[in-house]
Coordinates of C-alpha atoms in Angstrom, one line a residue:
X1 CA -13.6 19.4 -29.1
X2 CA -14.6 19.6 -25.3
X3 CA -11.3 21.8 -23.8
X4 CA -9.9 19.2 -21.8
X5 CA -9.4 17.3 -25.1
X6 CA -8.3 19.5 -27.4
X7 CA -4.4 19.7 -25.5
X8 CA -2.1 17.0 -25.9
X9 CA 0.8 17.7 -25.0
X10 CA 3.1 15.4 -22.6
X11 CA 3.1 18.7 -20.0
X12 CA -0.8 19.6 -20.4
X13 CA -1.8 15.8 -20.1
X14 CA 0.6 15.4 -16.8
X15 CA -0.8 19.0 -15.4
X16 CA -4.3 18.0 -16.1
X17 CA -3.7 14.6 -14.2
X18 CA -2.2 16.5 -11.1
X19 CA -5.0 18.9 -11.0
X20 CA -7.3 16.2 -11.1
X21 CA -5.9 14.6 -7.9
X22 CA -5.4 18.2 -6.4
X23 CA -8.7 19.3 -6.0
X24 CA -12.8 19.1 -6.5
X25 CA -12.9 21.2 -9.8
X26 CA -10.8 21.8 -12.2
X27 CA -10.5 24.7 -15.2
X28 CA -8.0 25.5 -17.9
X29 CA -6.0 29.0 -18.5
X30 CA -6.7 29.6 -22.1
X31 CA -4.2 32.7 -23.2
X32 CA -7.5 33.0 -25.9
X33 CA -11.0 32.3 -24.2
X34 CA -9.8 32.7 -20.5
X35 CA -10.9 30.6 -17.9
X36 CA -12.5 27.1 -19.4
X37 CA -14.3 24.5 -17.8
X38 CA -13.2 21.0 -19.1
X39 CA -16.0 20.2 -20.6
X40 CA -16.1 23.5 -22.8
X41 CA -16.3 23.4 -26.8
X42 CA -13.8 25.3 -28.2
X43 CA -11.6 24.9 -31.8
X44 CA -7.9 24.3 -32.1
X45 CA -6.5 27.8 -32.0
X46 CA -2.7 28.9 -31.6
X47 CA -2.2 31.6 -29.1
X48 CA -0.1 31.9 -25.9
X49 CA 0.7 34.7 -23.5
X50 CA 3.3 35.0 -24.6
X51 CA 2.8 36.4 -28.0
X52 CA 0.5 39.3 -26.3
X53 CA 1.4 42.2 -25.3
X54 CA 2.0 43.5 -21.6
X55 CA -1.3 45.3 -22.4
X56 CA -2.9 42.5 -23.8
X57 CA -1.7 40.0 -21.4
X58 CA -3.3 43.0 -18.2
X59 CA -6.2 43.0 -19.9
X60 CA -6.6 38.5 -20.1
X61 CA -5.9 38.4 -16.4
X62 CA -8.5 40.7 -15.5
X63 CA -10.8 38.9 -17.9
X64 CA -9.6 35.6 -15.7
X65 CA -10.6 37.7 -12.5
X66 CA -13.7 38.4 -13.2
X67 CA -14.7 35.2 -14.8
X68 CA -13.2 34.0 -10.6
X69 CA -15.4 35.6 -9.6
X70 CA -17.9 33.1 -8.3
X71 CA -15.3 30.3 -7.8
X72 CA -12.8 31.8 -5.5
X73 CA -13.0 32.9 -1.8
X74 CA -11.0 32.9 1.5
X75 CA -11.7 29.2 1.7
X76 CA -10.4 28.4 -1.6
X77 CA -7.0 26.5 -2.2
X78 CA -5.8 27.0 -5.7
X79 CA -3.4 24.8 -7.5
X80 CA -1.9 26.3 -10.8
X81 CA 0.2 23.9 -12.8
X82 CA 1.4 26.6 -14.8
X83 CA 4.2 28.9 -15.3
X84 CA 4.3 32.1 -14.3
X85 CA 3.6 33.9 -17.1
X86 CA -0.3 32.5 -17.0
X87 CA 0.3 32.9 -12.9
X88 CA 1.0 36.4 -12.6
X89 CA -2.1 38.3 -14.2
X90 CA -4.1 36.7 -11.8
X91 CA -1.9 36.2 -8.5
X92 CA -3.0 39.7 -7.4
X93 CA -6.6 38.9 -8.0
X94 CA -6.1 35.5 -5.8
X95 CA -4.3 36.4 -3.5
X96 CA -6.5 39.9 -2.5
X97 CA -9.1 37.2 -2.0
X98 CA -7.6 35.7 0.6
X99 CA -6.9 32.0 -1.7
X100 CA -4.3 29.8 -0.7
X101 CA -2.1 29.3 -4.3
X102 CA -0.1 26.9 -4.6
X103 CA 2.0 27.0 -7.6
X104 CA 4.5 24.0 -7.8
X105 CA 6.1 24.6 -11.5
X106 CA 6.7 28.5 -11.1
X107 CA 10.1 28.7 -11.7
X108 CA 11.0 25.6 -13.3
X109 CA 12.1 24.7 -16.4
X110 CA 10.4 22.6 -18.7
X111 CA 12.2 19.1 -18.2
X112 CA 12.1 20.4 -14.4
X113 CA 8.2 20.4 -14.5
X114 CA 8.0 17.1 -16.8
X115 CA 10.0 15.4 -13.9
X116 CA 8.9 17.0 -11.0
X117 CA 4.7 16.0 -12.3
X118 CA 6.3 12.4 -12.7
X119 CA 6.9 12.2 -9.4
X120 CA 3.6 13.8 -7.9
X121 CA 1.5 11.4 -11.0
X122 CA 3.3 8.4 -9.6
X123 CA 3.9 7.9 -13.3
X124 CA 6.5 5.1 -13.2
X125 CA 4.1 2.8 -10.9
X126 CA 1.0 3.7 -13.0
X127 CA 2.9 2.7 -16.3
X128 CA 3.6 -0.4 -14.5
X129 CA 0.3 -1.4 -13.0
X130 CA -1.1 -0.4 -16.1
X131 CA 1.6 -3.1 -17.5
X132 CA 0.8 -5.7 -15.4
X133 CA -3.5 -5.1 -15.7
X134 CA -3.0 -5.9 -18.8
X135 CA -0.7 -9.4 -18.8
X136 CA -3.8 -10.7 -16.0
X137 CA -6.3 -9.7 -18.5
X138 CA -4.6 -11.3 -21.3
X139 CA -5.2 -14.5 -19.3
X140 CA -8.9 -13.9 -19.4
X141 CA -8.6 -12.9 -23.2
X142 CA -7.0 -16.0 -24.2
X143 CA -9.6 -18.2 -21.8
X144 CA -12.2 -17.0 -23.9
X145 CA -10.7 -17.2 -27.0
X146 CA -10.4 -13.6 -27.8
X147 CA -13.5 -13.0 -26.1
X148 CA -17.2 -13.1 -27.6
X149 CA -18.6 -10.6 -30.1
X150 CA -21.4 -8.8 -29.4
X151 CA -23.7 -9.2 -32.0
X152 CA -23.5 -13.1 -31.9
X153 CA -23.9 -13.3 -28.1
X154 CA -27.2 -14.2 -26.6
X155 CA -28.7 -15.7 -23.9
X156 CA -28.4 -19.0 -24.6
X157 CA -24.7 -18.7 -24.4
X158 CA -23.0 -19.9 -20.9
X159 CA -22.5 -16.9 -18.8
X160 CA -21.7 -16.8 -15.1
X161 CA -24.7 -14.9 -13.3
X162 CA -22.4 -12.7 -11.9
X163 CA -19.0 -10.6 -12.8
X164 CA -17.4 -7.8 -14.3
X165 CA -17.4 -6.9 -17.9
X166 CA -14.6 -5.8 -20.0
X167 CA -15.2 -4.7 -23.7
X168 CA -12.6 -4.3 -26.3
X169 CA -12.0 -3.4 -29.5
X170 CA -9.0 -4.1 -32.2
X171 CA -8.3 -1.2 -34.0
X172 CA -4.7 0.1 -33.1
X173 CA -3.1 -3.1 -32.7
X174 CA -2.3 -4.8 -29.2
X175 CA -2.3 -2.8 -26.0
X176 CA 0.9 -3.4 -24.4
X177 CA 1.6 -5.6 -27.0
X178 CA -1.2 -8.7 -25.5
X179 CA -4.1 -8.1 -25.9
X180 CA -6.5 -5.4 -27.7
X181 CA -7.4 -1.8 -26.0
X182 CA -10.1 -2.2 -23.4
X183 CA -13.0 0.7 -24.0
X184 CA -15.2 -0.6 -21.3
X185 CA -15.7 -1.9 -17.8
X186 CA -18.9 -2.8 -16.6
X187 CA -20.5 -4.4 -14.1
X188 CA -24.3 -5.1 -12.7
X189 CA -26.6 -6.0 -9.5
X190 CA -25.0 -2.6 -7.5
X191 CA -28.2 -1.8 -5.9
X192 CA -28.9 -4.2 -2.4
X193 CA -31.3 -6.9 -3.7
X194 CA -31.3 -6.5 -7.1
X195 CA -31.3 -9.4 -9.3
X196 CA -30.0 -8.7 -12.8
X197 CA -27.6 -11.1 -14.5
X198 CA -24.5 -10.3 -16.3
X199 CA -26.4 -11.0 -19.3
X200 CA -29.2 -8.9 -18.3
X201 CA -26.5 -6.0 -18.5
X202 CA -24.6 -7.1 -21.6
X203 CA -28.0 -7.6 -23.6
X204 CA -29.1 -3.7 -22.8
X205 CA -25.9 -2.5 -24.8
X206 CA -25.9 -5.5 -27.3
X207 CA -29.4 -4.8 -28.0
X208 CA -32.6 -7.0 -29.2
X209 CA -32.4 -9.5 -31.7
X210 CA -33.9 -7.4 -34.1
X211 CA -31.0 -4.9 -34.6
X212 CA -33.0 -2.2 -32.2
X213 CA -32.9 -1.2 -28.4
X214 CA -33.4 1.0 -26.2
X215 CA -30.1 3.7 -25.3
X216 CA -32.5 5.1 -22.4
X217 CA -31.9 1.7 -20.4
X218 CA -28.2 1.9 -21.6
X219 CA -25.5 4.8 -20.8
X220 CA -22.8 3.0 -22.8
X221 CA -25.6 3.1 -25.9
X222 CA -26.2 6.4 -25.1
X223 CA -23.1 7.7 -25.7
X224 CA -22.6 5.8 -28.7
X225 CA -25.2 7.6 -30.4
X226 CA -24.0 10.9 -29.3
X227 CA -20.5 10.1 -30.7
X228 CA -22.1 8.6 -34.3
X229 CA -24.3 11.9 -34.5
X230 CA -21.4 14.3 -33.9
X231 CA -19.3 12.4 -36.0
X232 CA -21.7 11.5 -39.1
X233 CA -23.4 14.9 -40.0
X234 CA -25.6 12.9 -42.7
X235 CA -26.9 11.2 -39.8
X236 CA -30.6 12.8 -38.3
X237 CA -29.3 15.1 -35.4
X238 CA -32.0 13.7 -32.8
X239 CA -32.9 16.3 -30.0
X240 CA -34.9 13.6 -28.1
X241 CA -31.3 11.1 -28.0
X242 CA -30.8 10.7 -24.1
X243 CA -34.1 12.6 -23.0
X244 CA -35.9 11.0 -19.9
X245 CA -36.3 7.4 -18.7
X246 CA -39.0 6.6 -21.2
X247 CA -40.5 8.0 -24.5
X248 CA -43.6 7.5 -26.6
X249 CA -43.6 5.1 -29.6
X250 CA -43.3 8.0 -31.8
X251 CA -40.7 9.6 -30.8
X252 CA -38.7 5.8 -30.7
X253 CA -39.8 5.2 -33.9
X254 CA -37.8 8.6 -35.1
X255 CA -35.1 7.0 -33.2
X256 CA -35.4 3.0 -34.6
X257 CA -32.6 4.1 -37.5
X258 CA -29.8 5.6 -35.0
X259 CA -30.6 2.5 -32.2
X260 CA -29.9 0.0 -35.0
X261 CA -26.5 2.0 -35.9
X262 CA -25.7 1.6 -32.6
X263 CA -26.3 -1.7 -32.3
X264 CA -24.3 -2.6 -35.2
X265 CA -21.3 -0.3 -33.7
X266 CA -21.4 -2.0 -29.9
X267 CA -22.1 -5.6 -32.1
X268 CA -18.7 -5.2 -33.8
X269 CA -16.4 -5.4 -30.4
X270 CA -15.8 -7.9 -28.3
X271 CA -16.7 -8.9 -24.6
X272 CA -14.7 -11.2 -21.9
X273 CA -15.5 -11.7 -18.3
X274 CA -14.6 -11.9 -15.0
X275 CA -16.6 -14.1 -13.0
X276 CA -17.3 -12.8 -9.3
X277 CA -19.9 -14.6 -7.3
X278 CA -20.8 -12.5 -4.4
X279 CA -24.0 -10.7 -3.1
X280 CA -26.0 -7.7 -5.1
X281 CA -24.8 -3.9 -3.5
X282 CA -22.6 -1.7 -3.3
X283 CA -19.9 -2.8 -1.9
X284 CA -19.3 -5.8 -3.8
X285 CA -16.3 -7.2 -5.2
X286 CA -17.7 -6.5 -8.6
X287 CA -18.1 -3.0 -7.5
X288 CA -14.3 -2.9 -6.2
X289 CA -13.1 -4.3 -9.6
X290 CA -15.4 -2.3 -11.9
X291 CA -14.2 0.8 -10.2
X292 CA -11.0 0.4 -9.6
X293 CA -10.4 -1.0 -13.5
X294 CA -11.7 2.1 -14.0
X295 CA -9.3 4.4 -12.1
X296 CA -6.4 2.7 -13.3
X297 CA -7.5 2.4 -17.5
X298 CA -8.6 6.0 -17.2
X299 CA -5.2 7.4 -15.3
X300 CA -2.6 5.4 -18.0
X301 CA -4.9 6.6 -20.8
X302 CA -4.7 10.4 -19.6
X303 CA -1.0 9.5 -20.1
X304 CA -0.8 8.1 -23.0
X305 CA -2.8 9.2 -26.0
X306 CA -4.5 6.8 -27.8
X307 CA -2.9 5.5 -31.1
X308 CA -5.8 5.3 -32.9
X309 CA -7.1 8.5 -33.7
X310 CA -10.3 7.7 -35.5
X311 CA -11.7 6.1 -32.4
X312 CA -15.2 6.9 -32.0
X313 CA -15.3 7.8 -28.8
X314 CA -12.8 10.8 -29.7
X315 CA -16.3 12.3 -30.7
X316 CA -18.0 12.5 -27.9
X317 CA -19.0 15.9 -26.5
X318 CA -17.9 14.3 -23.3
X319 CA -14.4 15.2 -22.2
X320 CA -14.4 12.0 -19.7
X321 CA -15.0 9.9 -22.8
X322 CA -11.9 11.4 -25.1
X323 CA -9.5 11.5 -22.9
X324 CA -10.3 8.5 -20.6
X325 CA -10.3 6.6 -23.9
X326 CA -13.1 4.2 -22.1
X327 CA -16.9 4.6 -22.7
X328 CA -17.3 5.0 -19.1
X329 CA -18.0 8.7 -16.7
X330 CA -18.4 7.0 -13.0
X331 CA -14.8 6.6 -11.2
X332 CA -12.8 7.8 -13.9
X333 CA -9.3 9.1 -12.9
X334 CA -10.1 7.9 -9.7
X335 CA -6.7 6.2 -7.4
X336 CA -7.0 2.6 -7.8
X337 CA -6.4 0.8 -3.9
X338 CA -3.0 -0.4 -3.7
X339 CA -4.6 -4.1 -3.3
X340 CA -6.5 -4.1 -6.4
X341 CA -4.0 -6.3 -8.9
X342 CA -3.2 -8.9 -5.9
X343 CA -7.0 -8.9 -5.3
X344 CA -7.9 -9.6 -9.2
X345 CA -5.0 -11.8 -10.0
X346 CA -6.1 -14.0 -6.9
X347 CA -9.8 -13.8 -8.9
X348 CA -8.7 -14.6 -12.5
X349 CA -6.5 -17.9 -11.2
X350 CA -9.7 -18.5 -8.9
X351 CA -11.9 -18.4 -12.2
X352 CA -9.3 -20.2 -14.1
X353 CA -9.1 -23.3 -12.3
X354 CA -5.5 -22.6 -11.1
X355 CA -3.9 -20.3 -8.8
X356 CA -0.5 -19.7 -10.8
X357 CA -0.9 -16.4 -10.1
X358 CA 1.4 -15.1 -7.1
X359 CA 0.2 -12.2 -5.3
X360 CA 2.4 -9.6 -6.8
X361 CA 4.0 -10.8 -9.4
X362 CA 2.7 -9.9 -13.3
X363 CA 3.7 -13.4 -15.3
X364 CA 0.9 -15.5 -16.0
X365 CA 3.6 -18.1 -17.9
X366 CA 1.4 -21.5 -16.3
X367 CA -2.2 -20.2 -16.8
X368 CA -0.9 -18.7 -20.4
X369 CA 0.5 -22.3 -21.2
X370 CA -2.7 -23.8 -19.8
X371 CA -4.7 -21.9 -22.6
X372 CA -2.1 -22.9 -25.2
X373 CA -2.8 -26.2 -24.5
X374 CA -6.5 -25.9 -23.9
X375 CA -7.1 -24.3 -27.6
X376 CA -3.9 -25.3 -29.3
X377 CA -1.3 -23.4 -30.3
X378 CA -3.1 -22.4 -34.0
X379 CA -5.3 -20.4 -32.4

């Protein structure tokens, strides 16, 4: 798996998060292969400096040294959310570069560090937005009636011409116990004049009638197709899969039997929709609640490891993709404004019909009760 996937642990998945926020790149201390990038493939493996010898452990941080090489100068500010036993190898090299290091858990014990990344993660008020994104989604969920899948969606269907999409899918049971797990947030018409529909975006996944498309005018596809390769080996391992904006016919005809797999993966889940009627570009509501969706999902997910296990996206190459636990790369782990659920609860009621939605507050009891009544309580 890429390296930042293959840890799981409650201290590794709060470090990692910190050293997101901390600074512009971020690598792992491996006591086996050294200094990783995130997106690394390695294999599980069960080694720690701590079973090395003093020799051994001399000999790793000057590995880790030279492998710093390139990276770090007099400019550089280094956090290291680590202990230090992975710390001191390499504090000589550091510091005789002239680094700043930081090393906030040095010296700590182990519930110490678990409390004291709490704090810096903001983990009690992430758990809770996360929480309360949820409950205003379910209000869209049960609006919809679960949502529409994929694979029977067309055209034809009423869609507002602009918003934000959110895919899910069921396996795992109910997120937060309301609604199923969000693996996708999308949105369209970024670009200053550009007129595409939020069907013209959803169709691109979905896909033609016919059971084809096209993954090079779809990311989300894309990836998909990656994931079904790594994960099926009997599938054809396609070298041209995500190469260029266009292909010949021959080369898409090699590729009709994986595009209709994906199709038939992305037609299985489900799609609801936020409608947001404002003007194409970049600084568009849509793009403030696409992004900041984003941030948020991608931040509580880091957190919390997905209960389902054999979700697809866990075989990716992408280390975004399996530990973000969305089908998305742009914004990911990214601070959602401290606006953003007032600003989409006043949009769902809005959409709705009915502002029962106080600015921050997370009960959504009269637009819940309003769906109730609107499909009955059988459904």
């Amino acid at each position: 798996m890429p390296a930042a996937a293959l840890y799981t642990s409650p201290l590794y998945r709060k470090s990692l998060l910190a050293a997101l926020d901390a600074g512009k790149r971020t690598y792992i201390l491996s006591a086996k292969h050294g200094l990783l990038s995130c997106s690394d493939i390695i294999d599980p493996y069960d080694v720690t400096l701590k079973t090395l010898s003093r020799a051994a452990r001399l000999d790793w941080g000057q590995r880790v040294s030279a492998q710093l090489e390139s990276i770090v100068d007099h400019k550089t500010v280094a956090s290291v959310f680590c202990g230090e036993e992975y710390l001191a190898p390499i504090r000589g090299f550091l510091e005789g570069r002239a680094a700043t290091v930081e090393a906030p858990l040095v010296g700590r014990s182990l519930g110490q560090r678990l409390q004291d990344l709490a704090a810096v993660n903001h983990e009690v008020e992430l758990a809770d937005n996360a929480r309360r994104f949820y409950r205003l989604m379910r209000a869209l969920w049960l609006a919809q009636d679960g949502g529409r899948l994929l694979s029977e969606s067309s055209g034809r269907l009423s869609w507002p011409t602009r918003g934000v999409y959110f895919i899910t899918e069921s396996p795992g049971g109910l997120t937060h116990g309301v609604m199923p797990r969000i693996v996708r947030v999308g949105t369209h018409a970024v670009s200053a004049g550009s007129r595409t529909t939020l069907w013209d975006r959803l169709s691109t996944h979905r896909g033609t009638g016919s059971g084809l498309g096209s993954h090079r005018s779809s990311i989300f596809r894309s990836h998909v197709g990656r994931a079904l390769m790594r994960r099926h080996q009997d599938i054809d391992q396609l070298e041209s899969w995500g190469i260029g904006q266009s292909a010949p016919r021959i080369t898409r005809d090699g590729e009709a039997k994986l595009e209709k797999l994906v199709s038939e993966t992305i037609g299985r889940l489900r799609v609801i929709w936020l409608e947001v009627p404002d003007d194409a570009g970049p600084t568009s509501e849509r793009a403030y609640f696409e992004r900041n969706s984003i941030g948020l999902l991608s931040r509580a997910n880091l957190l919390s490891p997905l209960k389902d296990r054999d979700w697809l996206g866990r075989s990716s190459l992408d280390w975004r993709i399996c530990v973000s636990g969305l089908w998305n790369l742009n914004h990911i782990f990214s601070k959602p404004d401290p606006d953003f659920l007032d600003r989409l609860s006043n949009q769902i009621a809005a959409m709705l019909g009915e502002r029962a939605v106080e600015a921050g507050k997370s009960r959504l009891t009269s637009v819940i009760k309003k769906q109730f009544d609107l499909f009955g309580e059988g459904r």
